[in-house]
PDB file of C-alpha atoms in Angstrom:
ATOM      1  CA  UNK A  13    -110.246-225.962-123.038  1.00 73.00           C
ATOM      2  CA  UNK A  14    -111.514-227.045-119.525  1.00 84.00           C
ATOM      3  CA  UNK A  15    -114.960-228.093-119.260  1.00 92.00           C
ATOM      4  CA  UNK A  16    -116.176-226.578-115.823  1.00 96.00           C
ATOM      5  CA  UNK A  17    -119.615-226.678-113.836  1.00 97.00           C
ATOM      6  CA  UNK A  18    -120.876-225.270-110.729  1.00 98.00           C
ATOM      7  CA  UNK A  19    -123.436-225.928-108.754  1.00 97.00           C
ATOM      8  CA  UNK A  20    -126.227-224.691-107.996  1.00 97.00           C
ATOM      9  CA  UNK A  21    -127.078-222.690-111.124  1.00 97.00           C
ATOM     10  CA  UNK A  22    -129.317-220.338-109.329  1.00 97.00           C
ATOM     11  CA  UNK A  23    -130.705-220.222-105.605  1.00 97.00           C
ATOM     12  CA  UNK A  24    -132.474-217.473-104.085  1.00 98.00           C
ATOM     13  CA  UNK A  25    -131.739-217.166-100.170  1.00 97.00           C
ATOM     14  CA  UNK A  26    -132.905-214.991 -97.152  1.00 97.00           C
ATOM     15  CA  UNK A  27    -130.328-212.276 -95.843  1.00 97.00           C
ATOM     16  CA  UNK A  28    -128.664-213.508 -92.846  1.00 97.00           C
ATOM     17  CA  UNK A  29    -128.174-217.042 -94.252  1.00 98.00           C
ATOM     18  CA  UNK A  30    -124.658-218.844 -96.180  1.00 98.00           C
ATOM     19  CA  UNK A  31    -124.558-220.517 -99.433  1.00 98.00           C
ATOM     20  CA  UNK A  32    -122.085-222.437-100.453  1.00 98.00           C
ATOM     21  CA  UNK A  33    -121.014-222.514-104.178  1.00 98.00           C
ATOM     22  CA  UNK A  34    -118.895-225.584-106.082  1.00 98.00           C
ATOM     23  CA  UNK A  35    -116.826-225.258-108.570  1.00 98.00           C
ATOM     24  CA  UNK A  36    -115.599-228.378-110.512  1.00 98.00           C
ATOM     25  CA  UNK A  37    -113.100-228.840-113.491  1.00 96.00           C
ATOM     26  CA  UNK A  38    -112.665-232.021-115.541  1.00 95.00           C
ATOM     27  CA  UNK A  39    -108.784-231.346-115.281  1.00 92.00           C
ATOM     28  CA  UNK A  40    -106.470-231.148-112.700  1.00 92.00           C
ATOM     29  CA  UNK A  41    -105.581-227.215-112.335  1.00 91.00           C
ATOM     30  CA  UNK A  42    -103.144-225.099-109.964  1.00 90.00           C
ATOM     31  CA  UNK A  43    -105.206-222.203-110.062  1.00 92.00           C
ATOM     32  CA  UNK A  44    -108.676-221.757-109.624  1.00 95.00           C
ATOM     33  CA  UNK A  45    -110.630-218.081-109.436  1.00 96.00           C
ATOM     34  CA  UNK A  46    -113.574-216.712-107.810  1.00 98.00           C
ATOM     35  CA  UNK A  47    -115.287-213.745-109.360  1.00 97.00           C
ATOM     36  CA  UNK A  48    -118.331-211.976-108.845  1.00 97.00           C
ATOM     37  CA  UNK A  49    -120.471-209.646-111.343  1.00 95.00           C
ATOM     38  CA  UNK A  50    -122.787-207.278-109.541  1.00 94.00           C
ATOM     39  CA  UNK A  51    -125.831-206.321-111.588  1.00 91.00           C
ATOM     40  CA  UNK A  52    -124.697-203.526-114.033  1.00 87.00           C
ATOM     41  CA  UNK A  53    -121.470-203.863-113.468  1.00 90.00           C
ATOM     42  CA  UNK A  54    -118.023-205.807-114.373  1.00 92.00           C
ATOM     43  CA  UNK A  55    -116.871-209.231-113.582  1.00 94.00           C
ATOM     44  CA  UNK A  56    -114.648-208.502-110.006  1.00 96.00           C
ATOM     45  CA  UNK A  57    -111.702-211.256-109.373  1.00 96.00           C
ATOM     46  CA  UNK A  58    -112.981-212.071-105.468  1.00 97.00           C
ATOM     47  CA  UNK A  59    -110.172-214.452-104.428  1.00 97.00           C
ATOM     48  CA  UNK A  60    -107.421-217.081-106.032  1.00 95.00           C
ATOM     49  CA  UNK A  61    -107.695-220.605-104.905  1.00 95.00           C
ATOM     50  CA  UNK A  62    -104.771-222.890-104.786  1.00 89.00           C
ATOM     51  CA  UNK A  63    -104.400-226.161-103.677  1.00 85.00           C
ATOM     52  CA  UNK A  64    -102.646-226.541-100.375  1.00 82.00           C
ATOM     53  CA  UNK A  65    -102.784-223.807 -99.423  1.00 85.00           C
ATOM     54  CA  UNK A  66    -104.793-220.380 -97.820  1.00 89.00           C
ATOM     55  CA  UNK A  67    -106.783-218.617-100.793  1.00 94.00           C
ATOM     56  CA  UNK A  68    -105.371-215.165-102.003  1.00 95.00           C
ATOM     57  CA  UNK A  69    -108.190-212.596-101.658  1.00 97.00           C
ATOM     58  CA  UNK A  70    -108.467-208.880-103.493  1.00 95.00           C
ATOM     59  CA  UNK A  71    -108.720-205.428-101.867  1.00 94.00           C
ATOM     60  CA  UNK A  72    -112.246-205.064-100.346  1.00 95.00           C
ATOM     61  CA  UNK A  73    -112.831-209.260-100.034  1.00 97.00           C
ATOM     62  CA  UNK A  74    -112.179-210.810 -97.083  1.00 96.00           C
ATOM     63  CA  UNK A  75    -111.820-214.421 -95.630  1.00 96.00           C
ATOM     64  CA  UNK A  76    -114.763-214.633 -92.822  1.00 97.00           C
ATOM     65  CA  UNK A  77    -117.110-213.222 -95.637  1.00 98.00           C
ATOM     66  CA  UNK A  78    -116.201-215.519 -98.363  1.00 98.00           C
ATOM     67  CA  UNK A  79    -114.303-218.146 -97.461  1.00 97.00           C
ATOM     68  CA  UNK A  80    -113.073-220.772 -99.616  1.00 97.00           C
ATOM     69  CA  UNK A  81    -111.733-224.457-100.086  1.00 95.00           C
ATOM     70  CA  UNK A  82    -109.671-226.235-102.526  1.00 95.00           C
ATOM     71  CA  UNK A  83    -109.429-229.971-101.630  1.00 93.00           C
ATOM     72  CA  UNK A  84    -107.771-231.168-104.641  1.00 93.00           C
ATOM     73  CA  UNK A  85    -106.877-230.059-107.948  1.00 93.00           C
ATOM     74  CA  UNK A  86    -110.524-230.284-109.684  1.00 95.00           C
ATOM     75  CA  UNK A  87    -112.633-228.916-106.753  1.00 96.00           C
ATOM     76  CA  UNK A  88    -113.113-225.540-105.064  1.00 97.00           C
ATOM     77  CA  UNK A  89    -116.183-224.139-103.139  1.00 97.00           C
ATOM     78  CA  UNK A  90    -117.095-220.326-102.081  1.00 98.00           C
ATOM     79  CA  UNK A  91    -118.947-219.576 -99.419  1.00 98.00           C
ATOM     80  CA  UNK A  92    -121.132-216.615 -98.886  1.00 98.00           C
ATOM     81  CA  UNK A  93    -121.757-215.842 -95.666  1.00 98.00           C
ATOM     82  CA  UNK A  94    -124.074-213.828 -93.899  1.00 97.00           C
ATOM     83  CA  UNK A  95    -125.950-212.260 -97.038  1.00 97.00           C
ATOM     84  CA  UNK A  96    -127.265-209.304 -97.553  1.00 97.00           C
ATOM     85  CA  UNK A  97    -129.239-208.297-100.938  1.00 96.00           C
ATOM     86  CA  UNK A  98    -126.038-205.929-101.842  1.00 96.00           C
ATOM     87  CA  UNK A  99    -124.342-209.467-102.391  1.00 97.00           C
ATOM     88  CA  UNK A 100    -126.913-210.133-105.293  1.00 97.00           C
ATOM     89  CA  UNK A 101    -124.469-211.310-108.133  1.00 97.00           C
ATOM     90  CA  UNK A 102    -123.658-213.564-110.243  1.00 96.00           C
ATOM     91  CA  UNK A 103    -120.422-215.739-109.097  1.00 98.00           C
ATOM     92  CA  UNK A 104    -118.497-217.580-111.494  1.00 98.00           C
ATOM     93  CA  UNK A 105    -115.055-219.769-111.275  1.00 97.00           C
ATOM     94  CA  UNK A 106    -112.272-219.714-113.566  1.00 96.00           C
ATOM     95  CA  UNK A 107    -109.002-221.297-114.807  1.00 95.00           C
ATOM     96  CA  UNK A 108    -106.390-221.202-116.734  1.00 89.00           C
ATOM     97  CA  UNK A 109    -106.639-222.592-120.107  1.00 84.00           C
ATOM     98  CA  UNK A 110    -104.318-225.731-120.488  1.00 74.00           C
ATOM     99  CA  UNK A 111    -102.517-224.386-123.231  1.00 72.00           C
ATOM    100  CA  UNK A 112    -102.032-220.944-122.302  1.00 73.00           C
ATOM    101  CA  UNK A 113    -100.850-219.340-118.973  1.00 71.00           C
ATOM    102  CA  UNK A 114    -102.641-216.079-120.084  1.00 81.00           C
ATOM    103  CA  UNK A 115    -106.263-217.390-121.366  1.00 88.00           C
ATOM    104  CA  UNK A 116    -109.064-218.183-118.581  1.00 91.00           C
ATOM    105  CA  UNK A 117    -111.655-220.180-119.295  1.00 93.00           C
ATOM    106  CA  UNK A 118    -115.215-219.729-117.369  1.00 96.00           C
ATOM    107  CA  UNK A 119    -117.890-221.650-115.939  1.00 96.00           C
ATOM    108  CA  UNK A 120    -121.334-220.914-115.958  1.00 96.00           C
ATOM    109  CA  UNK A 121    -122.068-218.983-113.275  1.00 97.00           C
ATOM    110  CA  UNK A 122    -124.286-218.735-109.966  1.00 98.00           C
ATOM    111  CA  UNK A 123    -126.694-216.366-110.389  1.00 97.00           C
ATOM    112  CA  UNK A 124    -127.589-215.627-106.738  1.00 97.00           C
ATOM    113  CA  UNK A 125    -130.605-213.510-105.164  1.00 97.00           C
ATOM    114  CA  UNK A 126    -130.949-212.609-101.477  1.00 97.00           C
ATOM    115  CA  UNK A 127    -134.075-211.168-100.252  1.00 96.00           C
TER     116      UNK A 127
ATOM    117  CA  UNK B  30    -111.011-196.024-110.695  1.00 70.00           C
ATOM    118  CA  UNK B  31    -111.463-198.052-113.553  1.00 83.00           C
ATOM    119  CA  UNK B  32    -108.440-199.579-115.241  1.00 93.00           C
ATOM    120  CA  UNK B  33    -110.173-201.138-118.168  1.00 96.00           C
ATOM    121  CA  UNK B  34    -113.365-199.123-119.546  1.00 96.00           C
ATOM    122  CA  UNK B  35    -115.816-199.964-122.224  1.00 97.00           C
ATOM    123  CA  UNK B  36    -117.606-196.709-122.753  1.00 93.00           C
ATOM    124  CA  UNK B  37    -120.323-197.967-125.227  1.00 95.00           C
ATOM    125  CA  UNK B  38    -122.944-199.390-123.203  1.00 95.00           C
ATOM    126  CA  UNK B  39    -124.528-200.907-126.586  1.00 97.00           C
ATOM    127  CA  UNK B  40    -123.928-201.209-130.129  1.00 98.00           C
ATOM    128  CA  UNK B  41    -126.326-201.986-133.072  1.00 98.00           C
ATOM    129  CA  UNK B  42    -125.039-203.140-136.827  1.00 98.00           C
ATOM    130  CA  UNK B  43    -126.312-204.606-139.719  1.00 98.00           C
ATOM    131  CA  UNK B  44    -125.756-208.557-140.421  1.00 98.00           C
ATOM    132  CA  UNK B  45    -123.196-208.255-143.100  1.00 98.00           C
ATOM    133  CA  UNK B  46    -121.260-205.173-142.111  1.00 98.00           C
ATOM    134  CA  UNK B  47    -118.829-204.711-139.303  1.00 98.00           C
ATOM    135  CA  UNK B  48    -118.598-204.101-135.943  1.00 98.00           C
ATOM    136  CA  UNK B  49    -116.208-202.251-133.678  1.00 98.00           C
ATOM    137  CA  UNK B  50    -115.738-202.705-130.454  1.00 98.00           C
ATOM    138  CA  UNK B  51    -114.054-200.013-128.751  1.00 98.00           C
ATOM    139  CA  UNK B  52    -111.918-200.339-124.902  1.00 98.00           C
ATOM    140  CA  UNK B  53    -109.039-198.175-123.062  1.00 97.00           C
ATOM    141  CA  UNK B  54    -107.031-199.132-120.570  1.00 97.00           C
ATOM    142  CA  UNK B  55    -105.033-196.902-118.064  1.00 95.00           C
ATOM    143  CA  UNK B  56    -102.404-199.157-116.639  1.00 92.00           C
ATOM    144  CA  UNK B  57     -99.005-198.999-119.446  1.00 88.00           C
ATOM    145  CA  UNK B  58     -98.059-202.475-117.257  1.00 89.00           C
ATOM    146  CA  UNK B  59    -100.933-204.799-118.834  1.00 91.00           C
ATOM    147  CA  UNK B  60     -99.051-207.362-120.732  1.00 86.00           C
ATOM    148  CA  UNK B  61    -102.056-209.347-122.358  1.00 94.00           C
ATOM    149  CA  UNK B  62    -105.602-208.499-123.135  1.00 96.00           C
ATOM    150  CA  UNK B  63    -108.261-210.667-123.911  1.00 96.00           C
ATOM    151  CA  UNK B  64    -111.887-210.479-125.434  1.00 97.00           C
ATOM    152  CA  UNK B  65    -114.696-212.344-123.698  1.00 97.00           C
ATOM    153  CA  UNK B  66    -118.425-212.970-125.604  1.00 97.00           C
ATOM    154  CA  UNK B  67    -121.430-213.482-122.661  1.00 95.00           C
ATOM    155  CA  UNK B  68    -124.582-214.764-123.606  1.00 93.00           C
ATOM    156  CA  UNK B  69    -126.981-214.510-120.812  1.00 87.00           C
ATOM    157  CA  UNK B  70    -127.037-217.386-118.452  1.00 84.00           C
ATOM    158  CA  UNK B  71    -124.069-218.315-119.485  1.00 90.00           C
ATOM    159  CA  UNK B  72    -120.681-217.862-118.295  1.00 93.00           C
ATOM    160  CA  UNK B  73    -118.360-215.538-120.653  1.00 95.00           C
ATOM    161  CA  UNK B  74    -116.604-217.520-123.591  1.00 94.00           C
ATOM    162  CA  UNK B  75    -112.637-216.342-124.515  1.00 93.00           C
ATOM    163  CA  UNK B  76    -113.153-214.921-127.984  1.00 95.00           C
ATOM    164  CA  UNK B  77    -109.646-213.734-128.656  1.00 95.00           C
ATOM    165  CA  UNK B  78    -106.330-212.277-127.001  1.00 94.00           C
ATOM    166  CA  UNK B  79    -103.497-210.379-127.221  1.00 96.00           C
ATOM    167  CA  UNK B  80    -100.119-209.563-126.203  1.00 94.00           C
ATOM    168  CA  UNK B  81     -98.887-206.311-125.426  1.00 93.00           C
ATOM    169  CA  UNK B  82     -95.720-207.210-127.891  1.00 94.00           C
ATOM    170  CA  UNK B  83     -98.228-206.990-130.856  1.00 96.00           C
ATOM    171  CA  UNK B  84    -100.226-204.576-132.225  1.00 96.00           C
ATOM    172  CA  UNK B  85    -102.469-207.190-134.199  1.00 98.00           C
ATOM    173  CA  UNK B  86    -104.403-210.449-133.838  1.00 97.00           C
ATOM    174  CA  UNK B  87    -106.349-212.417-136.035  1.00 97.00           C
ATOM    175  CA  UNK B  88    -108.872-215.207-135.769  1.00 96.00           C
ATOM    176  CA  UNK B  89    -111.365-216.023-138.576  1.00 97.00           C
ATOM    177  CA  UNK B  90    -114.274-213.368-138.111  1.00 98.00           C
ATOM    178  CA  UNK B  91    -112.375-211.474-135.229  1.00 98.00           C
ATOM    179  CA  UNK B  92    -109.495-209.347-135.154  1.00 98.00           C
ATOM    180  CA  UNK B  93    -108.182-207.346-132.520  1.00 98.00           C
ATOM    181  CA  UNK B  94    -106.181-204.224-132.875  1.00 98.00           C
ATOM    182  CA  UNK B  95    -103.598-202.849-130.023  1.00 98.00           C
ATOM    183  CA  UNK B  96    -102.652-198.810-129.792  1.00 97.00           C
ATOM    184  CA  UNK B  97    -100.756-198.788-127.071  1.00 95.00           C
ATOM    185  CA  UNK B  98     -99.606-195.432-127.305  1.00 95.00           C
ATOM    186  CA  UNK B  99    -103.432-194.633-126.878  1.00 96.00           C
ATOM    187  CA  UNK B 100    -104.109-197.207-124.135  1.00 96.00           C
ATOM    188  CA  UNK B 101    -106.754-198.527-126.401  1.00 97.00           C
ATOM    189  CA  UNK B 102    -107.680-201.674-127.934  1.00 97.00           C
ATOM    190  CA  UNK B 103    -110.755-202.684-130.595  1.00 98.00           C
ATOM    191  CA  UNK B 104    -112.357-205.684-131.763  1.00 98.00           C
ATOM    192  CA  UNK B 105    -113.351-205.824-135.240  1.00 98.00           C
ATOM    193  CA  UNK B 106    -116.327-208.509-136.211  1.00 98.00           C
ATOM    194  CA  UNK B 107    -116.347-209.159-140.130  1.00 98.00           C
ATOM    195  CA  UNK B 108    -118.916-210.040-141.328  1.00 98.00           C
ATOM    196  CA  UNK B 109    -121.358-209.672-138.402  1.00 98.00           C
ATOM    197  CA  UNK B 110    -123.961-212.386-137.667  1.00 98.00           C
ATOM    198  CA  UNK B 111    -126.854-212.428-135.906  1.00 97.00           C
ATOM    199  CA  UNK B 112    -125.357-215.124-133.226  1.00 96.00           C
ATOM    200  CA  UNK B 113    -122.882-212.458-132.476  1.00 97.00           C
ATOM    201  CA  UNK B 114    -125.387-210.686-130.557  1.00 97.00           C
ATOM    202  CA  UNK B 115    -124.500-210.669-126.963  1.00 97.00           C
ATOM    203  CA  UNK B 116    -122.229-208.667-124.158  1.00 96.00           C
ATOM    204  CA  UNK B 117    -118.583-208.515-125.453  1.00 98.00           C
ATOM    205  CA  UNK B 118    -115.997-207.716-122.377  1.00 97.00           C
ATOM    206  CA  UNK B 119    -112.759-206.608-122.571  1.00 97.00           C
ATOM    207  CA  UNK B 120    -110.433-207.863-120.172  1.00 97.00           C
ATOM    208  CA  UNK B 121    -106.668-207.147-118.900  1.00 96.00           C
ATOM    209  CA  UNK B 122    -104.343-209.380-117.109  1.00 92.00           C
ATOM    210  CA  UNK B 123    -102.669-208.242-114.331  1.00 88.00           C
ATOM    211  CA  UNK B 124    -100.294-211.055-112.787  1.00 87.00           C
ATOM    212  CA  UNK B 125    -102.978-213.350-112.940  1.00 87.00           C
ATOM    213  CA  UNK B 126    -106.150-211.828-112.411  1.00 89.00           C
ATOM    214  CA  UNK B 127    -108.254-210.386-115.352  1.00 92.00           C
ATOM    215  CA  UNK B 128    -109.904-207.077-114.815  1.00 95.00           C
ATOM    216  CA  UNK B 129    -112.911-206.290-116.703  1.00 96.00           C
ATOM    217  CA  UNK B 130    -114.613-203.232-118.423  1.00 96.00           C
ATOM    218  CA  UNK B 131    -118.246-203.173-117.976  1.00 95.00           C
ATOM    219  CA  UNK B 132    -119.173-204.734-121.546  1.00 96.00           C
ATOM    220  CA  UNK B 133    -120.244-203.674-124.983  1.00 97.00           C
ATOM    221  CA  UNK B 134    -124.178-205.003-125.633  1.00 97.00           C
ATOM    222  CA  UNK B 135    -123.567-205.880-129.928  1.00 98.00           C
ATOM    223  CA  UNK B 136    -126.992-206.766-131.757  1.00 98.00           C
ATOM    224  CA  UNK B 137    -126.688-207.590-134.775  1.00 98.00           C
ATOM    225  CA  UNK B 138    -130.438-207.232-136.805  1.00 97.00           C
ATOM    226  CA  UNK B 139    -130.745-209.509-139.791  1.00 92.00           C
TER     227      UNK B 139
END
């Protein structure tokens, strides 16, 4: 499977403010996923990043609130922007495994706060 | 609306005996379904899948069983350890993005 790590880990930020999220896989991948897990609640797919093109977002996510790159095949950042405490969450990145088109494989998470 | 629900919050066993994992689904169009372990901190693991074509998976410790006539599927843990302990989510693809349930809490006392 994929090893994948993002950065930072955790961060605590003031409402108002952007934080930017990376997302990097030892493997070069098509697909790459952002999701976020609210506190309580289920892990939500936020948007699907491919390379070379404009990210794919879900019903109720939108561009100018989270917008996101995808330089090259290993790489991908999120941005949150202009936070408010509702956007609290853990965010996490995904891929496909390499030997499945149907398994996706995780990385650790950012476990965000915004006061 | 949730597609995918997990309606037991927790679960408690015994180390030794078996857990059950329990998750419906609403949408007859899911095509795959897949079991995810969390430990906190962490990001979730893939425990085990599978495909709507089958109605039975099995992977040492873990099985997972597929009504679809009942829109539900189940993950059996035999034996249980205390390492399983953890949030266990149960996921269906659709296209390719995975839509959660809300998780099953398993702690497993030794």
């Amino acid at each position: 499977s994929a090893v994948i790590s993002q950065k930072p880990s955790r961060d605590i930020c003031q409402r108002g403010t952007s934080l930017t999220i990376q997302c990097q896989v030892d493997s070069q991948v098509t697909m790459m996923f952002w999701y976020r897990q609210q506190p309580g609640q289920s892990l939500t797919l936020i948007a699907t990043a491919n390379q070379g093109s404009e990210a794919t977002y879900e019903s109720g996510f939108v561009i100018d609130k989270f917008p996101i790159s995808r330089p090259n095949l290993t790489f991908s950042t999120l941005t949150v922007s202009n936070m408010s405490p509702e956007d609290s969450s853990i965010y996490l990145c995904s891929v496909f495994s390499d030997t499945s088109s149907y398994e996706q494989y995780f990385g650790p998470g950012t476990r965000l706060t915004v006061t | 609306d949730q597609q995918v629900k997990q309606n037991s919050p927790s679960l408690s066993v015994q180390e030794g005996r078996i857990s059950i994992l329990n998750c419906d689904y609403t949408n007859s169009m899911f095509d795959y379904f897949l079991w995810y372990k969390k430990y906190p901190a962490e990001g979730p693991t893939f425990l085990i899948s599978i495909s709507s074509i089958k109605d039975k998976n099995e992977d040492g410790r873990f099985t997972v069983f597929l009504n679809k006539s009942a829109k539900h599927l189940s993950l059996h843990i035999v034996p249980s350890q205390p390492g399983d302990s953890a949030v266990y989510f149960c996921a269906a693809l659709a296209g390719t993005a995975l839509i959660f349930g809300k998780g099953t809490t398993l702690s497993v006392s030794s």
